[in-house]
Short mmCIF file of C-alpha atoms in Angstrom, two decimals:
data_model
loop_
_atom_site.label_atom_id
_atom_site.label_comp_id
_atom_site.label_asym_id
_atom_site.label_seq_id
_atom_site.Cartn_x
_atom_site.Cartn_y
_atom_site.Cartn_z
CA MET A 20 125.19 64.65 107.15
CA ASP A 21 128.01 66.73 106.95
CA LYS A 22 127.58 70.15 109.19
CA LEU A 23 130.65 71.85 107.25
CA GLU A 24 128.67 70.89 103.66
CA LEU A 25 125.31 72.15 105.16
CA PHE A 26 126.84 75.04 106.29
CA ASN A 27 127.97 76.08 103.09
CA LYS A 28 125.74 75.19 101.01
CA VAL A 29 122.95 77.19 103.34
CA ALA A 30 124.94 80.21 102.96
CA GLU A 31 125.18 79.44 98.78
CA VAL A 32 121.47 80.29 99.15
CA VAL A 33 121.89 83.35 101.36
CA LYS A 34 124.75 84.45 99.04
CA LEU A 35 122.75 84.43 95.95
CA ASN A 36 123.38 87.15 93.57
CA SER A 37 125.52 88.79 96.16
CA VAL A 38 128.76 91.14 94.71
CA THR A 39 131.22 88.38 95.32
CA LYS A 40 130.54 84.64 95.36
CA TYR A 41 130.53 82.74 98.35
CA LYS A 42 133.39 81.00 99.15
CA PRO A 43 133.15 77.62 100.96
CA ILE A 44 135.25 77.69 103.96
CA SER A 45 136.88 74.44 105.17
CA THR A 46 136.43 74.43 108.77
CA LEU A 47 133.56 75.42 110.93
CA ASP A 48 135.96 76.75 113.58
CA MET A 49 136.86 80.05 111.90
CA PRO A 50 135.98 83.36 112.88
CA TRP A 51 133.12 84.79 111.22
CA ALA A 52 134.38 87.51 110.20
CA ASP A 53 136.65 85.48 108.09
CA THR A 54 133.60 83.51 106.25
CA ASN A 55 132.51 86.35 103.82
CA LEU A 56 129.53 86.46 105.74
CA ASP A 57 128.00 89.93 106.84
CA SER A 58 125.42 90.30 110.10
CA LEU A 59 122.67 90.21 107.62
CA ASP A 60 123.78 87.04 105.86
CA ALA A 61 124.51 86.02 109.94
CA ILE A 62 120.96 86.94 110.55
CA MET A 63 119.68 84.99 107.63
CA MET A 64 122.04 81.96 107.93
CA CYS A 65 120.44 81.51 111.80
CA VAL A 66 117.00 81.72 110.44
CA TYR A 67 117.67 79.33 107.49
CA LEU A 68 119.59 76.58 109.59
CA SER A 69 116.64 77.02 112.19
CA GLU A 70 114.05 76.12 109.81
CA ILE A 71 115.86 73.17 108.90
CA TYR A 72 116.07 71.95 112.04
CA ASN A 73 112.56 73.09 113.37
CA VAL A 74 114.22 75.40 116.05
CA GLU A 75 111.13 77.39 117.92
CA GLU A 76 111.74 81.45 116.88
CA GLU A 77 111.89 82.68 120.39
CA THR A 78 114.66 80.66 120.74
CA SER A 79 116.78 81.08 117.76
CA LYS A 80 116.29 85.12 117.77
CA GLU A 81 118.37 84.47 121.41
CA PHE A 82 121.07 82.85 119.45
CA VAL A 83 124.54 84.78 120.25
CA PHE A 84 127.55 83.17 117.81
CA THR A 85 131.18 83.78 117.00
CA THR A 86 132.13 80.88 114.76
CA PRO A 87 129.98 78.59 112.28
CA ARG A 88 130.51 75.44 114.66
CA GLU A 89 128.89 77.72 117.41
CA LEU A 90 125.71 78.65 115.49
CA ILE A 91 125.55 74.86 114.41
CA ASP A 92 125.98 73.26 117.82
CA LEU A 93 123.05 76.08 119.32
CA VAL A 94 120.99 74.44 116.39
CA GLU A 95 121.66 71.21 117.13
CA THR A 96 121.30 71.54 120.97
CA ASN A 97 117.84 73.22 120.04
CA LYS A 98 116.44 71.29 117.33
CA THR A 99 113.40 69.38 117.05
CA THR A 100 113.46 67.37 113.64
CA GLU A 101 116.23 66.05 111.55
CA PRO A 102 116.33 66.54 107.87
CA GLU A 103 116.27 63.39 105.75
CA SER A 104 119.08 64.56 103.76
CA LEU A 105 121.38 67.40 102.52
CA ASP A 106 118.84 67.87 99.57
CA ALA A 107 115.89 67.91 101.62
CA ALA A 108 116.93 70.29 103.78
CA ILE A 109 118.17 72.72 101.24
CA ALA A 110 114.31 72.02 99.68
CA GLY A 111 113.12 73.47 102.76
CA ILE A 112 114.50 76.92 102.35
CA VAL A 113 114.28 77.79 98.54
CA MET B 22 118.86 112.84 76.75
CA ILE B 23 118.23 109.93 79.21
CA SER B 24 118.26 106.44 77.68
CA LEU B 25 116.52 103.33 78.97
CA THR B 26 119.18 100.58 78.07
CA HIS B 27 117.62 97.26 80.09
CA TYR B 28 114.68 95.99 80.95
CA LYS B 29 113.01 93.25 82.42
CA THR B 30 109.25 92.43 83.78
CA ALA B 31 107.33 90.17 85.10
CA CYS B 32 103.46 90.08 85.08
CA THR B 33 100.63 87.63 84.23
CA GLU B 34 98.00 87.33 82.36
CA ASN B 35 96.34 84.15 84.36
CA THR B 36 93.98 84.55 86.77
CA GLU B 37 93.08 82.71 89.75
CA LEU B 38 89.68 83.07 91.91
CA LEU B 39 90.71 83.47 95.75
CA ASP B 40 87.83 82.34 97.84
CA ASP B 41 89.03 81.37 100.77
CA ILE B 42 89.86 84.56 102.03
CA SER B 43 87.52 87.32 103.73
CA PHE B 44 86.85 89.55 100.51
CA PRO B 45 86.97 86.70 97.56
CA GLN B 46 88.44 88.23 94.12
CA ARG B 47 89.96 87.46 91.00
CA VAL B 48 93.64 88.22 90.60
CA ASN B 49 96.45 88.26 88.65
CA TRP B 50 99.39 86.15 90.32
CA PHE B 51 101.88 83.83 90.37
CA PRO B 52 101.08 80.90 92.96
CA GLU B 53 104.35 79.98 93.61
CA THR B 54 105.15 83.53 95.10
CA TYR B 55 103.47 82.19 97.97
CA ALA B 56 103.99 78.71 98.26
CA ARG B 57 105.63 78.29 101.16
CA VAL B 58 104.96 81.50 103.01
CA ALA B 59 104.12 79.56 106.27
CA SER B 60 107.68 78.76 107.07
CA GLY B 61 108.94 82.48 107.82
CA VAL B 62 112.10 81.79 105.25
CA ILE B 63 110.26 83.07 101.97
CA TYR B 64 109.37 86.28 101.27
CA PRO B 65 106.75 86.88 98.28
CA PRO B 66 108.12 90.48 96.99
CA HIS B 67 111.85 89.07 97.07
CA VAL B 68 110.86 86.06 95.28
CA LEU B 69 108.42 88.29 93.03
CA ALA B 70 112.07 90.51 92.63
CA ASN B 71 113.91 87.49 91.35
CA LYS B 72 111.65 87.31 88.56
CA VAL B 73 113.10 90.42 86.95
CA ILE B 74 116.93 90.24 88.68
CA ASP B 75 118.75 88.62 86.16
CA SER B 76 121.87 87.73 87.52
CA GLU B 77 123.50 88.20 84.00
CA LEU B 78 122.53 91.98 83.76
CA VAL B 79 123.45 92.59 87.29
CA THR B 80 127.34 91.03 87.14
CA LEU B 81 127.32 93.40 83.49
CA LEU B 82 125.97 96.14 85.58
CA ARG B 83 128.71 95.77 88.15
CA GLU B 84 131.56 95.23 85.59
CA THR B 85 130.64 97.77 83.09
CA PRO B 86 131.95 101.17 83.89
CA SER B 87 130.16 104.48 85.05
CA LYS B 88 131.25 107.40 86.39
CA LYS B 89 127.90 107.73 89.10
CA THR B 90 125.75 104.95 89.35
CA ALA B 91 122.47 105.46 91.37
CA PHE B 92 119.71 102.57 92.49
CA ILE B 93 116.14 103.63 93.73
CA LEU B 94 113.67 100.47 94.78
CA ALA B 95 109.95 101.92 93.68
CA ALA B 96 108.27 100.32 96.84
CA GLY B 97 104.90 101.52 96.57
CA ASN B 98 105.14 101.66 100.44
CA ALA B 99 107.49 102.52 103.28
CA HIS B 100 107.31 98.53 104.25
CA PHE B 101 106.58 95.87 101.54
CA ALA B 102 102.57 95.55 101.45
CA GLY B 103 102.88 97.57 104.40
CA ILE B 104 99.55 98.53 106.08
CA PRO B 105 100.52 97.64 109.65
CA ARG B 106 97.39 96.29 111.43
CA GLU B 107 95.93 92.22 112.05
CA VAL B 108 94.52 90.91 108.77
CA THR B 109 91.82 87.85 108.58
CA GLU B 110 93.53 84.48 109.22
CA SER B 111 93.99 83.17 105.57
CA ARG B 112 96.70 81.60 103.57
CA PHE B 113 98.12 85.14 102.55
CA LYS B 114 99.10 86.01 106.25
CA TYR B 115 102.79 85.03 107.64
CA LYS B 116 105.43 85.88 109.51
CA TYR B 117 108.86 86.51 107.77
CA LYS B 118 111.38 86.01 110.27
CA VAL B 119 114.42 87.84 108.59
CA LEU B 120 113.02 91.45 109.76
CA PRO B 121 115.81 93.50 108.30
CA LEU B 122 114.74 92.92 104.81
CA THR B 123 111.30 93.54 105.50
CA LEU B 124 112.38 97.68 105.77
CA THR B 125 112.79 98.22 101.77
CA GLN B 126 115.84 100.35 102.13
CA VAL B 127 117.49 97.21 103.69
CA TYR B 128 116.70 95.39 100.96
CA ALA B 129 117.20 98.03 98.42
CA GLY B 130 120.85 98.54 99.98
CA ARG B 131 121.53 94.92 99.44
CA ILE B 132 120.30 94.72 95.52
CA ALA B 133 122.46 97.97 95.17
CA GLN B 134 125.27 96.48 96.01
CA MET B 135 124.56 93.14 94.05
CA CYS B 136 123.99 96.06 90.78
CA GLY B 137 127.22 97.81 91.86
CA ALA B 138 124.93 101.03 92.35
CA THR B 139 126.42 102.58 95.33
CA ASP B 140 126.29 106.50 94.47
CA TYR B 141 122.87 107.05 95.63
CA ILE B 142 120.78 104.26 97.35
CA VAL B 143 116.77 105.14 97.80
CA THR B 144 113.81 103.98 98.17
CA ASP B 145 110.30 105.34 97.35
CA SER B 146 106.96 105.12 98.74
CA THR B 147 104.19 107.40 96.50
CA ALA B 148 101.64 104.17 96.62
CA CYS B 149 100.58 103.37 93.20
CA ALA B 150 102.18 106.04 91.04
CA SER B 151 105.61 104.80 93.01
CA SER B 152 107.59 103.81 89.94
CA LEU B 153 106.47 106.22 87.58
CA LYS B 154 107.59 108.74 89.71
CA VAL B 155 110.86 107.87 90.27
CA MET B 156 111.05 109.10 86.71
CA MET B 157 111.70 112.45 87.72
CA ASP B 158 114.16 111.41 90.51
CA VAL B 159 116.00 109.55 87.41
CA GLN B 160 115.81 113.00 85.51
CA THR B 161 116.69 115.03 88.12
CA LEU B 162 119.73 112.79 88.85
CA ILE B 163 121.04 112.74 85.57
CA LYS B 164 120.18 116.00 84.08
CA MET B 165 121.00 117.86 87.62
CA TYR B 166 123.65 115.77 89.91
CA GLY B 167 125.50 114.20 86.80
CA PHE B 168 124.86 110.72 87.47
CA THR B 169 125.81 108.74 84.40
CA ARG B 170 123.60 105.26 85.20
CA VAL B 171 120.46 104.94 87.69
CA VAL B 172 118.83 101.59 88.19
CA VAL B 173 115.33 101.28 89.40
CA LEU B 174 113.64 98.17 90.50
CA SER B 175 110.09 98.17 90.88
CA VAL B 176 108.01 96.05 92.75
CA GLU B 177 105.50 95.74 95.27
CA ASP B 178 103.41 92.56 96.75
CA ALA B 179 99.89 93.13 95.11
CA VAL B 180 98.57 89.98 96.32
CA SER B 181 99.36 90.04 99.77
CA SER B 182 96.24 89.69 102.50
CA THR B 183 97.00 93.72 103.50
CA VAL B 184 96.54 94.65 99.73
CA LEU B 185 93.69 92.10 99.72
CA GLU B 186 91.45 92.86 102.29
CA PHE B 187 92.10 96.75 101.75
CA PHE B 188 90.63 96.71 97.86
CA GLY B 189 88.02 94.65 99.20
CA GLU B 190 86.93 96.87 101.93
CA SER B 191 87.14 99.60 99.91
CA LYS B 192 85.61 98.45 97.13
CA ALA B 193 87.81 98.96 93.87
CA ILE B 194 88.45 95.70 93.03
CA LEU B 195 86.23 93.65 91.20
CA THR B 196 84.55 91.25 93.56
CA ALA B 197 84.26 87.70 93.28
CA LYS B 198 80.02 88.54 92.84
CA GLU B 199 80.89 91.39 90.20
CA ASP B 200 83.21 89.50 88.08
CA ASP B 201 80.08 87.26 86.82
CA GLU B 202 78.47 90.31 85.29
CA THR B 203 81.61 92.62 84.95
CA LEU B 204 85.03 92.05 83.35
CA PRO B 205 87.91 94.25 84.06
CA SER B 206 88.36 97.63 82.03
CA ALA B 207 88.54 100.59 81.47
CA PHE B 208 87.11 103.89 80.04
CA ASP B 209 84.07 101.70 79.55
CA SER B 210 80.57 102.02 80.53
CA LYS B 211 79.57 98.23 80.66
CA ASN B 212 82.81 96.94 81.89
CA GLY B 213 85.38 98.27 84.70
CA LYS B 214 87.32 97.89 87.92
CA PHE B 215 90.18 96.14 88.11
CA HIS B 216 91.85 92.54 89.53
CA VAL B 217 94.77 93.16 91.78
CA GLY B 218 97.90 91.77 90.45
CA GLN B 219 101.48 90.74 90.96
CA GLY B 220 104.36 92.64 88.90
CA ALA B 221 108.04 93.78 89.36
CA VAL B 222 110.37 95.86 86.54
CA PHE B 223 113.96 96.21 86.88
CA ALA B 224 115.22 99.13 84.17
CA VAL B 225 118.11 100.91 83.65
CA PHE B 226 118.57 104.55 82.54
CA GLU B 227 121.94 105.57 81.12
CA SER B 228 122.84 109.52 80.53
CA ASP B 229 124.76 110.28 77.08
CA GLU B 230 127.72 110.25 78.48
CA GLY B 231 127.02 106.91 80.40
CA LEU B 232 126.11 105.29 77.11
CA GLN B 233 129.77 106.16 75.96
CA MET B 234 131.16 104.58 79.10
CA SER B 235 129.11 101.90 79.09
CA GLY B 236 128.45 101.25 75.28
CA PHE B 237 125.26 100.28 75.98
CA LYS B 238 122.44 100.46 73.32
CA PRO B 239 118.97 102.89 74.40
CA MET B 240 116.13 100.78 73.71
CA ALA B 241 114.02 103.98 74.00
CA LYS B 242 114.32 107.67 75.57
CA LEU B 243 112.70 109.28 79.04
CA LEU B 244 111.96 112.81 77.27
CA GLY B 245 110.39 114.07 80.41
CA ALA B 246 109.07 113.34 83.63
CA TYR B 247 107.05 115.48 86.69
CA THR B 248 104.84 114.48 89.54
CA ALA B 249 102.10 116.43 90.85
CA GLY B 250 99.79 116.79 93.98
CA GLU B 251 96.34 117.98 93.38
CA PRO B 252 93.82 119.99 96.20
CA CYS B 253 91.37 117.71 97.31
CA THR B 254 89.90 117.23 100.57
CA ASN B 255 89.75 112.98 100.57
CA ALA B 256 92.88 111.90 100.50
CA LEU B 257 91.80 108.57 98.75
CA GLY B 258 90.03 110.41 96.14
CA GLN B 259 91.18 112.17 92.92
CA LEU B 260 89.08 115.62 91.72
CA GLU B 261 86.49 114.46 89.04
CA SER B 262 88.45 117.37 86.85
CA GLY B 263 91.42 115.53 86.38
CA GLU B 264 93.90 118.18 87.79
CA GLY B 265 96.38 116.67 89.49
CA TYR B 266 96.69 114.41 85.95
CA VAL B 267 97.06 117.66 84.16
CA ARG B 268 99.25 119.14 86.31
CA ALA B 269 101.47 115.83 85.94
CA ALA B 270 101.16 115.50 82.11
CA GLN B 271 101.58 119.51 81.48
CA GLY B 272 104.47 119.06 83.56
CA ALA B 273 106.29 116.07 81.42
CA ILE B 274 105.12 117.33 78.55
CA ASP B 275 107.48 120.92 79.45
CA MET B 276 110.18 119.12 80.55
CA ALA B 277 110.31 117.04 77.49
CA GLY B 278 110.44 120.59 75.48
CA LEU B 279 107.27 119.44 73.57
CA ARG B 280 104.31 121.22 72.77
CA ASN B 281 100.85 119.14 73.87
CA HIS B 282 99.95 118.40 69.96
CA GLN B 283 102.97 116.55 69.19
CA ILE B 284 101.73 114.00 72.23
CA SER B 285 99.11 111.58 70.24
CA THR B 286 99.65 107.99 72.15
CA VAL B 287 98.57 107.66 75.90
CA LYS B 288 99.43 104.65 78.17
CA THR B 289 96.84 105.34 80.64
CA HIS B 290 96.58 104.68 84.44
CA GLY B 291 93.50 103.19 83.97
CA THR B 292 91.95 101.18 86.69
CA GLY B 293 88.76 101.46 85.30
CA THR B 294 87.13 102.59 88.39
CA VAL B 295 84.29 105.13 88.22
CA SER B 296 86.16 107.99 89.61
CA ASN B 297 89.60 107.25 87.52
CA ASN B 298 87.56 107.05 84.31
CA THR B 299 86.24 110.44 84.67
CA ALA B 300 89.38 112.13 85.83
CA GLU B 301 91.59 110.64 83.21
CA ARG B 302 89.50 110.85 80.77
CA THR B 303 88.44 114.82 81.59
CA ALA B 304 92.49 115.16 81.70
CA LEU B 305 93.22 113.56 78.88
CA HIS B 306 90.58 115.81 76.41
CA LYS B 307 91.83 119.26 78.19
CA LEU B 308 95.69 118.36 77.77
CA LEU B 309 95.18 116.82 74.37
CA PRO B 310 92.21 118.47 72.35
CA ASP B 311 93.86 117.60 68.77
CA GLY B 312 93.30 114.03 69.31
CA PHE B 313 94.79 110.93 70.93
CA ILE B 314 94.67 107.21 71.40
CA ALA B 315 94.90 105.29 74.79
CA THR B 316 95.44 102.07 76.18
CA SER B 317 95.34 100.53 79.60
CA TYR B 318 97.28 97.33 80.76
CA LYS B 319 95.18 96.89 84.18
CA PRO B 320 92.63 95.11 82.32
CA THR B 321 95.29 92.17 81.19
CA ILE B 322 97.57 92.30 83.74
CA GLY B 323 95.74 93.37 86.92
CA HIS B 324 97.02 96.74 88.92
CA THR B 325 100.53 95.75 89.96
CA MET B 326 100.12 98.76 92.69
CA GLY B 327 103.71 100.46 93.21
CA ALA B 328 105.06 98.75 90.04
CA SER B 329 102.29 99.41 87.62
CA GLY B 330 103.70 102.99 86.12
CA LEU B 331 106.73 101.90 84.96
CA LEU B 332 106.26 98.01 84.43
CA GLU B 333 103.22 98.88 81.86
CA SER B 334 105.42 101.81 80.12
CA ALA B 335 107.96 98.92 79.70
CA LEU B 336 105.44 96.66 77.93
CA LEU B 337 103.94 99.94 75.91
CA VAL B 338 107.78 99.80 74.56
CA ASP B 339 108.20 96.53 74.20
CA GLU B 340 104.79 96.11 72.46
CA LEU B 341 106.03 99.05 70.14
CA ARG B 342 109.00 97.63 69.60
CA ARG B 343 107.70 94.12 68.40
CA THR B 344 104.22 94.95 66.48
CA GLY B 345 104.24 98.83 65.83
CA LEU B 346 101.41 98.58 67.50
CA VAL B 347 99.68 100.28 70.22
CA PRO B 348 97.10 97.11 72.24
CA ALA B 349 93.36 97.59 72.63
CA ILE B 350 92.07 97.77 76.19
CA LYS B 351 90.84 94.23 77.10
CA ASN B 352 87.19 93.72 77.77
CA ARG B 353 86.23 97.20 76.21
CA THR B 354 82.58 96.76 74.68
CA GLU B 355 82.39 100.87 73.31
CA SER B 356 83.64 101.65 69.98
CA ASP B 357 85.40 105.20 69.67
CA GLU B 358 88.52 106.49 67.89
CA VAL B 359 90.01 107.64 71.33
CA PHE B 360 90.35 104.45 74.25
CA LEU B 361 91.20 101.75 72.10
CA SER B 362 89.23 98.75 71.65
CA GLU B 363 91.22 97.27 68.62
CA PRO B 364 95.06 97.85 68.32
CA ALA B 365 96.11 100.90 66.47
CA PRO B 366 99.43 102.24 64.73
CA PRO B 367 100.54 105.20 66.80
CA MET B 368 101.00 109.20 65.24
CA ASN B 369 104.59 108.95 65.92
CA ASN B 370 107.39 106.96 68.40
CA ARG B 371 106.23 109.07 71.39
CA PHE B 372 103.92 108.10 74.37
CA LEU B 373 102.54 109.86 77.36
CA SER B 374 102.38 107.59 80.23
CA LEU B 375 100.06 108.07 83.45
CA ALA B 376 100.02 106.86 87.49
CA ALA B 377 97.94 107.87 90.39
CA GLY B 378 98.23 106.81 93.84
CA MET B 379 96.71 107.09 97.06
CA GLY B 380 97.53 110.32 98.87
CA ASN B 381 96.34 112.73 95.68
CA VAL B 382 99.72 111.76 93.89
CA TYR B 383 100.15 111.75 90.01
CA SER B 384 102.68 111.11 87.82
CA ALA B 385 103.77 111.47 84.25
CA ALA B 386 106.45 110.29 82.03
CA ILE B 387 107.05 110.77 77.99
CA PHE B 388 109.54 108.46 76.26
CA SER B 389 109.98 107.20 72.81
CA VAL B 390 110.43 104.60 71.26
CA GLU B 391 114.36 103.56 69.40
#
């Protein structure tokens, strides 16, 4: 699964109905501050991605990240499952 | 004048018997709100709120000029469905993982930003009077502080494990056993009490200046609103004299600049409990001795707790605009000219709306339908 595409899809769910429509990012390596995702969005991104990859809540609570890739890597490292597809991943959080 | 320009409601007449909980009971609810709570990424109050937060309306509010805009979340409690205690294991027990959004003011901030309602952002936690109590706040903000628009969202997850247990323990609701012999109704000697119900309402109020700026069309006017307490030693109880209802209703009538005889239609709190039947009936006969007709929505849609006052008022606005009739109180077996057993035409376009909450709080608002 393309991690950038997954990140953008999950971010769309997080930003649903928000003041500013989410603009997909083009690289996972940009600073978090440039993603248009605020600190509350960051918590939601972490919770949602951890849900998709079934990361223990106690583990994900300790995640510290400064870029989208760092978050994705933390989730990858601690995952206990792998979604079958992008659609299956999103279906798990909406 | 204060105009109600937009409203959207969510409630259901459909009931389901929940027999796998510690106090089995029938509820009016949307099962999908609890479909995946075990995951911890779904929060029922938010799912319920999303039923009334219309993205097109939210965009319209952001893009339509307003001088000063407020947002009020009438949540019924400071923490959604928030009785912080351990509840019995059931399919309704869950742990939502996005902790900040369980705090009503944080959630209010998020929704207020969506609506562009950022000059004042508050929450209200006056239990089941919450959404009608904030009508007094709407009135104050517009009349005293120059606000041109106030956006109100009211949602409380009535079908939560804490609420189901609380009302099951207190025996205010119809239990599954009672359901065999009694139907939810109000002001009736045979049927009574209520089912818990899920509901939400989103409403937009504007001042006259606000209407000029936005071009929105009024659907109803908020003529007056008032909230009062009463001297009762039991914080869960109501005085049989109906003093709290009298204080609130008289306050609203006075604020509207009306005389009591000009009110002839009442949307009651109408829970159908013995104590509320007595208190509200006594109060209304004291307040409106020249006669009135009264209805209650709770027997039809359940008790939607904090959302009920404004939600039910919006339903009556809808009904009066659509059919011109005040609906009957469901399952009422008695027949009189006051508490409706059949739909009836109102004497005029005004109605008094009442709500009460635990903690000795009573709210009243008077609306006129355009």
